[in-house]
mmCIF file of C-alpha atoms in Angstrom:
data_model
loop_
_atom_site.group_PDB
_atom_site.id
_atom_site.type_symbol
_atom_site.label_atom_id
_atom_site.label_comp_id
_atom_site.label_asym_id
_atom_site.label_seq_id
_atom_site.Cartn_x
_atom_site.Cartn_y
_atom_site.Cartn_z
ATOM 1 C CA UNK A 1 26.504 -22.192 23.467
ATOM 2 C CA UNK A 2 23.798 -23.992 21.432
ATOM 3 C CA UNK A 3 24.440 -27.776 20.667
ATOM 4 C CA UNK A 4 22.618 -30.429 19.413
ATOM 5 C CA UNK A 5 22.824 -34.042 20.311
ATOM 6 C CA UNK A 6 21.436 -36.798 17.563
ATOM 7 C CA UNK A 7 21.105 -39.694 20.168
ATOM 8 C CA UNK A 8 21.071 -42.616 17.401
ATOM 9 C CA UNK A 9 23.614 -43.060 14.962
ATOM 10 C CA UNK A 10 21.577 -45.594 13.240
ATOM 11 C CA UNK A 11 17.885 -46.234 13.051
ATOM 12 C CA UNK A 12 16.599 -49.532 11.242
ATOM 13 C CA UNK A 13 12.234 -49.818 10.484
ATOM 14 C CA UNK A 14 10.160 -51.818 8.377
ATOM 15 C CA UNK A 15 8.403 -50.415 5.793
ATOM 16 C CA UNK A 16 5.287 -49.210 6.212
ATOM 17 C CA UNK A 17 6.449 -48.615 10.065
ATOM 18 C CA UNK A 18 6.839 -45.422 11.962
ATOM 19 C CA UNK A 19 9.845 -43.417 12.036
ATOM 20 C CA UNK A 20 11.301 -41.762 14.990
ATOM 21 C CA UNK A 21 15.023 -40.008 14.768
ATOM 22 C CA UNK A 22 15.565 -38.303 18.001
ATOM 23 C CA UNK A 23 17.557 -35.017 18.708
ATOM 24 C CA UNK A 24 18.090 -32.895 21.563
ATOM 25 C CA UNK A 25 19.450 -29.351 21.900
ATOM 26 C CA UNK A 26 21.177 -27.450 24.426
ATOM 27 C CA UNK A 27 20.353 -23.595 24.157
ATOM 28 C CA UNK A 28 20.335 -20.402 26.697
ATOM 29 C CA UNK A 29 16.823 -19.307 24.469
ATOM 30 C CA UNK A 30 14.435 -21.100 22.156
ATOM 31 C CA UNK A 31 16.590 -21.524 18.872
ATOM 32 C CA UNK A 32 15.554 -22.031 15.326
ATOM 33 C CA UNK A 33 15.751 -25.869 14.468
ATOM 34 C CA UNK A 34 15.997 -27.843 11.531
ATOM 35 C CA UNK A 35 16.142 -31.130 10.262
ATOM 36 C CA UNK A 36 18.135 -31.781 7.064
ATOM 37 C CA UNK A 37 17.936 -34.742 4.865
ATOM 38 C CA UNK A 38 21.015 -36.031 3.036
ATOM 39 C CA UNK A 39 20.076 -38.964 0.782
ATOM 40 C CA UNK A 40 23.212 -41.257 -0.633
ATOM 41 C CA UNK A 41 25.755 -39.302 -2.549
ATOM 42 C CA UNK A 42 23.964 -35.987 -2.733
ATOM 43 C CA UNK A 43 23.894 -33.060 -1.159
ATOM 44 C CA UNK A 44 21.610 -31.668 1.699
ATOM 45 C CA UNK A 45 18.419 -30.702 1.466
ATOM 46 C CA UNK A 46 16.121 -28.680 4.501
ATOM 47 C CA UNK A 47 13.397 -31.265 5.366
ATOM 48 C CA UNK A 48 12.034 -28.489 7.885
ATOM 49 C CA UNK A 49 12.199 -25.981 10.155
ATOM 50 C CA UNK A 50 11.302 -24.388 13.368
ATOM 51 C CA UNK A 51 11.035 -20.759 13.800
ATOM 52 C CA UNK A 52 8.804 -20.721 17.128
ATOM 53 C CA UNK A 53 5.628 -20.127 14.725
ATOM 54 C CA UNK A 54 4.135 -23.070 15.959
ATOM 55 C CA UNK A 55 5.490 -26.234 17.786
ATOM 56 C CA UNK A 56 4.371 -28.929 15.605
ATOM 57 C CA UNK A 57 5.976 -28.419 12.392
ATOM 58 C CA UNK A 58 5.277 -29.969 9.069
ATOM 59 C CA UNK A 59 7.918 -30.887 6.330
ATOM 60 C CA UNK A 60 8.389 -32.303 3.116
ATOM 61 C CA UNK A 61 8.105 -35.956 2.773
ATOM 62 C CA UNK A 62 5.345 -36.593 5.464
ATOM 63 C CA UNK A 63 7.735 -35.821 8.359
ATOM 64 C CA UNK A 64 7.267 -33.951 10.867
ATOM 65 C CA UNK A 65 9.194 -32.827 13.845
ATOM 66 C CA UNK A 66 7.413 -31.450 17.497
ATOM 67 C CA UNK A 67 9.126 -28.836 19.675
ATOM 68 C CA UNK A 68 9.223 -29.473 23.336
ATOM 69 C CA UNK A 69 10.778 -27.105 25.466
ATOM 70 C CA UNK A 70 10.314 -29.040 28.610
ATOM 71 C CA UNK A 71 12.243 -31.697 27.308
ATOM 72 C CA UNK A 72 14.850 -29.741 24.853
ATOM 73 C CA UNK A 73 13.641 -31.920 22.106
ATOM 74 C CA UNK A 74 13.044 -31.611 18.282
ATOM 75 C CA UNK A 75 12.331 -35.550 17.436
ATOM 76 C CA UNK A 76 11.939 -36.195 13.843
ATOM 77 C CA UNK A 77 8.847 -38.453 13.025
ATOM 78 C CA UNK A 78 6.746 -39.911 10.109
ATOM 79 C CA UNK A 79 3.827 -42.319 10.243
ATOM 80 C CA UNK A 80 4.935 -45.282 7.564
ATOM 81 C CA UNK A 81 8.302 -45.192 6.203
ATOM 82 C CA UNK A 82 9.179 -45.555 2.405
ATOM 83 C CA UNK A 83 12.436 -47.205 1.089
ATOM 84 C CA UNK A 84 12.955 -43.610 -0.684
ATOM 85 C CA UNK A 85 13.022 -42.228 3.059
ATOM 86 C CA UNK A 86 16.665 -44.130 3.585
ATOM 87 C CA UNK A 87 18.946 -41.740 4.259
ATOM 88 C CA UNK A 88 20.852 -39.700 6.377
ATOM 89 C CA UNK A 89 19.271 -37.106 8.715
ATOM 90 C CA UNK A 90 20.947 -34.437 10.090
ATOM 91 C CA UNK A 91 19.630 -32.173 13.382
ATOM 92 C CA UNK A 92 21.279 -28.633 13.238
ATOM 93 C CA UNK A 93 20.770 -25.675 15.278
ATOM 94 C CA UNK A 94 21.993 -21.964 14.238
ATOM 95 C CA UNK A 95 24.755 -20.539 16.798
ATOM 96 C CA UNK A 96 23.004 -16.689 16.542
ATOM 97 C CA UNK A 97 24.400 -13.585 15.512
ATOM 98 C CA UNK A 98 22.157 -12.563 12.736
ATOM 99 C CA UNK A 99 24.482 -14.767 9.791
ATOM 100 C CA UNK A 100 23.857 -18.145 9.424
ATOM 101 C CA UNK A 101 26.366 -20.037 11.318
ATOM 102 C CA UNK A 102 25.159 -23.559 12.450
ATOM 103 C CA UNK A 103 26.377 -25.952 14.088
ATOM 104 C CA UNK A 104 25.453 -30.050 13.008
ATOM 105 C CA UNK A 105 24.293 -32.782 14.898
ATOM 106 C CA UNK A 106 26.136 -36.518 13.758
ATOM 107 C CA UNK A 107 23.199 -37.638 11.887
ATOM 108 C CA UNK A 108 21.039 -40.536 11.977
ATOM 109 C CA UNK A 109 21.234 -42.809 9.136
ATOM 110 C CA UNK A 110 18.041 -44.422 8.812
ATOM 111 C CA UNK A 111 17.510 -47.958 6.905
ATOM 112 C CA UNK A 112 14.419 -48.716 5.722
ATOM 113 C CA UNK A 113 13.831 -52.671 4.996
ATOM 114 C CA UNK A 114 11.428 -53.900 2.854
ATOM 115 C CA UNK B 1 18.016 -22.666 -11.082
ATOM 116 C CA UNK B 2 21.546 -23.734 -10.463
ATOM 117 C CA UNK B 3 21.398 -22.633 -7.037
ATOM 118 C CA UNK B 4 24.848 -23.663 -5.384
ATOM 119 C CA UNK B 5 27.506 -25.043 -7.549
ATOM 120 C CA UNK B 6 30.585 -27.262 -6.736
ATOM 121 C CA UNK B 7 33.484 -28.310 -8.925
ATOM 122 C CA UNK B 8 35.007 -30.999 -9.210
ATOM 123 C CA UNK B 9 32.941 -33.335 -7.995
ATOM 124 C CA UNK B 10 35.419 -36.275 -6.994
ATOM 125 C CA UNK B 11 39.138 -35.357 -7.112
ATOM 126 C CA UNK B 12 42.422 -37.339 -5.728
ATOM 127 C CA UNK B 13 45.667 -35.354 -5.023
ATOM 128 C CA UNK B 14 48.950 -36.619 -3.799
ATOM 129 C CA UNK B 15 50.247 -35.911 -0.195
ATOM 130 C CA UNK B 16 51.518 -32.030 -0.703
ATOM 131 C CA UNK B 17 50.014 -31.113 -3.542
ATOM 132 C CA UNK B 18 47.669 -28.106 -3.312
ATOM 133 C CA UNK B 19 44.612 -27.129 -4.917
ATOM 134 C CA UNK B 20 41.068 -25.208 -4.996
ATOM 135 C CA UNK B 21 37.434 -26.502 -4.884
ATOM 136 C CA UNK B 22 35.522 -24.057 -6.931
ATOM 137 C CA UNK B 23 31.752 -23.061 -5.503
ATOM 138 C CA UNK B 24 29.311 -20.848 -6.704
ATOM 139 C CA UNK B 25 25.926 -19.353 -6.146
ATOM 140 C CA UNK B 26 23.478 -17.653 -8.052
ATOM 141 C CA UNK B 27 21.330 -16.146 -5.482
ATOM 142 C CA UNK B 28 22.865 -13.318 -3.895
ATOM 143 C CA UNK B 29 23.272 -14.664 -0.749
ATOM 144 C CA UNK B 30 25.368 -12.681 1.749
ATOM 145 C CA UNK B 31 26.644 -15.827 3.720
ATOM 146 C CA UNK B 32 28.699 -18.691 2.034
ATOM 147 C CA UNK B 33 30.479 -21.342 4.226
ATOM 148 C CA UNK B 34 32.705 -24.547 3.942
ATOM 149 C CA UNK B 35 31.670 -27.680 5.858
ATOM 150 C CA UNK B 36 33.697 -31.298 5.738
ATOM 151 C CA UNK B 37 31.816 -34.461 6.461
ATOM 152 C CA UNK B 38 33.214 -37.465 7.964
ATOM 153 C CA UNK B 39 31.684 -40.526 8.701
ATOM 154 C CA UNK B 40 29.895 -40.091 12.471
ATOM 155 C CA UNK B 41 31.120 -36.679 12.989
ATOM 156 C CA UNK B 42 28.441 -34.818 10.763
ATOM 157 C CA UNK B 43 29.556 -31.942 9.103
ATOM 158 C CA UNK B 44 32.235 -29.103 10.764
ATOM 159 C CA UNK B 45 32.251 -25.622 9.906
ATOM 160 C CA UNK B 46 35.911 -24.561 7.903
ATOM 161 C CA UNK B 47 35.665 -21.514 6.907
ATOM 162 C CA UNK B 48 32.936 -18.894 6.531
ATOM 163 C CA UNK B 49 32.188 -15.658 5.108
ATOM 164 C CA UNK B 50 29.055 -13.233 5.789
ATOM 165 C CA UNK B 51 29.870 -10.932 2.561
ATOM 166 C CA UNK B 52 32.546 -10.151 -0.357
ATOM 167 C CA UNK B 53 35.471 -8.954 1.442
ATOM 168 C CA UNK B 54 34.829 -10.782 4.937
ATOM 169 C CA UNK B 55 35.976 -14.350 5.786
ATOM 170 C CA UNK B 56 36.291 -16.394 9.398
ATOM 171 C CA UNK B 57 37.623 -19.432 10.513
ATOM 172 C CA UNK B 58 35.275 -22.141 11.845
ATOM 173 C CA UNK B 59 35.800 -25.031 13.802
ATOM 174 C CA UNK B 60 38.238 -26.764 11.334
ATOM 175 C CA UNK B 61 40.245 -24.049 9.558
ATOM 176 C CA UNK B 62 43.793 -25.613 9.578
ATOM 177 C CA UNK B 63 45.458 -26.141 6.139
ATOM 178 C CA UNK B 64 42.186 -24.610 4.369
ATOM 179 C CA UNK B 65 42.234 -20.695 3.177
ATOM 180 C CA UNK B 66 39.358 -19.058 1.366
ATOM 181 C CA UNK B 67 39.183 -15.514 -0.060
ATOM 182 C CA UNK B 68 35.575 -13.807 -1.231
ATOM 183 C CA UNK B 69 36.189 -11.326 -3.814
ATOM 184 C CA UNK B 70 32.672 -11.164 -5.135
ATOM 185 C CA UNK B 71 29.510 -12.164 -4.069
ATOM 186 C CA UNK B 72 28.958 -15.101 -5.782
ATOM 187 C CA UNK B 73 32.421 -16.776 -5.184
ATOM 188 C CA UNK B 74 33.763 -18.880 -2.365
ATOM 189 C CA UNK B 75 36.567 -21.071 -3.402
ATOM 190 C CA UNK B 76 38.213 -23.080 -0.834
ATOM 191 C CA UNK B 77 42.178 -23.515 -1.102
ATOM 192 C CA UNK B 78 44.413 -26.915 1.025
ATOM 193 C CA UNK B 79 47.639 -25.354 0.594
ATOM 194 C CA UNK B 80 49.228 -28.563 1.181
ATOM 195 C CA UNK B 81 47.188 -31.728 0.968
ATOM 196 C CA UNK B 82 47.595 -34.400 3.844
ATOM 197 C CA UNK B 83 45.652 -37.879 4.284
ATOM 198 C CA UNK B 84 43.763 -36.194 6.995
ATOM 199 C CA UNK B 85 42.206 -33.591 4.265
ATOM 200 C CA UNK B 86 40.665 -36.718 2.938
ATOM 201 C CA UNK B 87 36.746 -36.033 2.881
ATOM 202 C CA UNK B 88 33.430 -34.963 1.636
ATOM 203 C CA UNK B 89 33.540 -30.982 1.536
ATOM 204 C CA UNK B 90 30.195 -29.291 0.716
ATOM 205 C CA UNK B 91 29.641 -25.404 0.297
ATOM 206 C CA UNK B 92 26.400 -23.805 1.704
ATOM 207 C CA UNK B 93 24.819 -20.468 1.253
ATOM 208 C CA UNK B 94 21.999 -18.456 2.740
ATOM 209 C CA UNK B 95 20.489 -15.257 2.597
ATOM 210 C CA UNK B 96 20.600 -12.582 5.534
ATOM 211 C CA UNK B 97 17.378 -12.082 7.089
ATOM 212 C CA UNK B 98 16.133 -12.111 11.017
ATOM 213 C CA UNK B 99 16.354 -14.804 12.519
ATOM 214 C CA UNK B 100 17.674 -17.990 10.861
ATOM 215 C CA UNK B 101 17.131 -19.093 6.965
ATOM 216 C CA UNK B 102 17.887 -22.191 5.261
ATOM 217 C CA UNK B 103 21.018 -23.141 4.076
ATOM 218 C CA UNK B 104 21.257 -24.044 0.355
ATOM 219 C CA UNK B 105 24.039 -26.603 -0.256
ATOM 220 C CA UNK B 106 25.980 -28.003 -3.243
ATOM 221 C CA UNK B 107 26.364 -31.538 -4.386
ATOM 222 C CA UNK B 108 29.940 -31.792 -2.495
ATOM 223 C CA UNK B 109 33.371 -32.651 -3.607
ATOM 224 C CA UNK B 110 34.786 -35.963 -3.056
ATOM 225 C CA UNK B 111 38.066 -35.452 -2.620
ATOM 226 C CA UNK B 112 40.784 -38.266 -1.494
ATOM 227 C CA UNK B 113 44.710 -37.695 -0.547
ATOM 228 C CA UNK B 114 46.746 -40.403 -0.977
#
């Protein structure tokens, strides 16, 4: 069955630092991925996704996420982090079937100091 | 553009009462679903439903029903509220397609049972 594992529950950077939220998935095939964002008292939003188009994949925001295979990985990562970029992320890989069933990661709540 | 709505927004019952968190879409999407979010858990899968007429249980389905008489509506019922129903419940929608689409959520419904 197809799982993902968020392996932070909380990531704290500087501002103006990289960003790295980390996520691994356990799948029988190469899965869709995405990465949703989930800022404080709102709802979620799709930050991006990965369809096996191509294995660097570009979202909103200036993140970015890289699909390894070799490692079963889908790390989310942006260059310099803005205070606006505190929130919670979540990892989430669809179970299959054709509807869209997912399953969740934990999520990462990142905190971004000034 | 309303997208996904979800009413109320922040709602506290008494132990045993019962009561139904509205949620609507305007996109004719096929698939609606019911997530809870708890604090380090992410979000779980209640109930589900790929089209008017057709409903599933998720992962957490106990003391939640849900009925889809049209496309556009997914209201989610607690029959009988208990503590544990305390939560953050969000509705989601997507469209059918290959492979896997985003999920469009709503702003999510505090609720509290006290």
């Amino acid at each position: 069955a197809q799982s993902v594992t968020q392996l932070d529950s909380h990531v704290s950077v500087s501002e103006g630092t990289p960003v790295l939220l980390r996520c691994n998935y356990s799948s029988s095939y190469s899965p869709s991925l995405f990465w949703y964002v989930q800022h404080p008292n709102k709802g979620l939003q799709l930050l991006l996704k990965y369809t096996s188009a191509a294995t660097l994949v570009k979202g909103i925001n200036g993140f970015e996420a890289e699909f390894k295979k070799s490692e079963t990985s889908f790390h989310l990562t942006k260059p310099s982090a803005h205070m606006s970029d505190a929130a919670e992320y979540f990892c989430v890989v669809p179970l299959g079937g054709g509807y869209q069933k997912v399953t969740f990661g934990t999520g990462t709540k990142l905190q971004v100091i000034p | 553009n309303a997208g996904v709505t979800q009413t109320p927004k922040f709602q506290v019952l008494k132990t045993g009462q019962s009561m139904t968190l509205q949620c609507a879409q305007d996109m004719n999407h096929e698939y609606m679903s019911w997530y809870r979010q708890d604090p380090g858990m992410g979000l779980r899968l209640i109930h589900y439903s790929v089209g008017a007429g057709i409903t599933d249980q998720g992962e957490v389905p106990n003391g939640y029903n849900v009925s889809r008489s049209t496309t556009e509506d997914f209201p989610l019922r607690l029959l009988s509220a208990a503590p544990s129903q305390t939560s953050v419940y969000f509705c989601a929608s997507s469209p059918r397609g290959r492979g896997s689409t985003e999920a469009f959520f709503g702003q999510g419904t505090r609720l509290t049972v006290v």
